[in-house]
């Protein structure tokens, strides 16, 4: 049986669950970065994007917009992006109405701002990539904390650059000499760290879904997002 996750608790908020509300707050804090990145990709200035992200999350919590979440989708990532698009559409409509009525909008929501550079990634692509990077970053931080608790913080600092991309054979000689480790020992250590990172990435994603099938889908999407046409950028 798939254990309770933050996202499954969020779905319970439609029954006014306090645990669900707290779970949603935690997810909003964790995944603020892709929301800001999406708004920036629409042409908003950094400060405006931060302010609008704050308004978005406040409405998400206060107005219980998450009550419209479709549990059949099973994924917080999809829900977050759809909710953000609805929020922006409402903000644009409000800003246009304000201008027609003679008022002034604090943030420009003109369609011209949707794509500053046609050659640049779309806002959706920016969101997806930043979301994936946020997941990996949170997993790396958890791995760093584990290393620190094991008294291996300095070793982790040296090996962290090789967590997502394995070192070339030529890298091992210099690194093993610098760390005072045999090459085989170093290779095994890096391999184990990479495997552990994959486990932590999966654990991080697990908190954003409510079924095993959704978890596997998120892992596949994450790999494609980070690696382009490659099968996966997450250590195998």
PDB file of C-alpha atoms in Angstrom, residues 23 60 101 104 174 179 195 202 207 221 235:
ATOM      1  CA  UNK A  23       1.310  19.775   3.900  1.00  0.00           C
ATOM      2  CA  UNK A  60      -3.779  29.045  -2.995  1.00  0.00           C
ATOM      3  CA  UNK A 101     -11.769  51.720 -15.290  1.00  0.00           C
ATOM      4  CA  UNK A 104      -3.432  51.344 -12.412  1.00  0.00           C
ATOM      5  CA  UNK A 174      44.156  13.172  -9.319  1.00  0.00           C
ATOM      6  CA  UNK A 179      41.828  12.428  -1.022  1.00  0.00           C
ATOM      7  CA  UNK A 195      22.756   5.420  -5.978  1.00  0.00           C
ATOM      8  CA  UNK A 202      12.659   9.340  -5.620  1.00  0.00           C
ATOM      9  CA  UNK A 207       5.960  13.413  -1.424  1.00  0.00           C
ATOM     10  CA  UNK A 221       9.607  13.101 -16.677  1.00  0.00           C
ATOM     11  CA  UNK A 235      22.342   8.558 -11.629  1.00  0.00           C
TER      12      UNK A 235
END
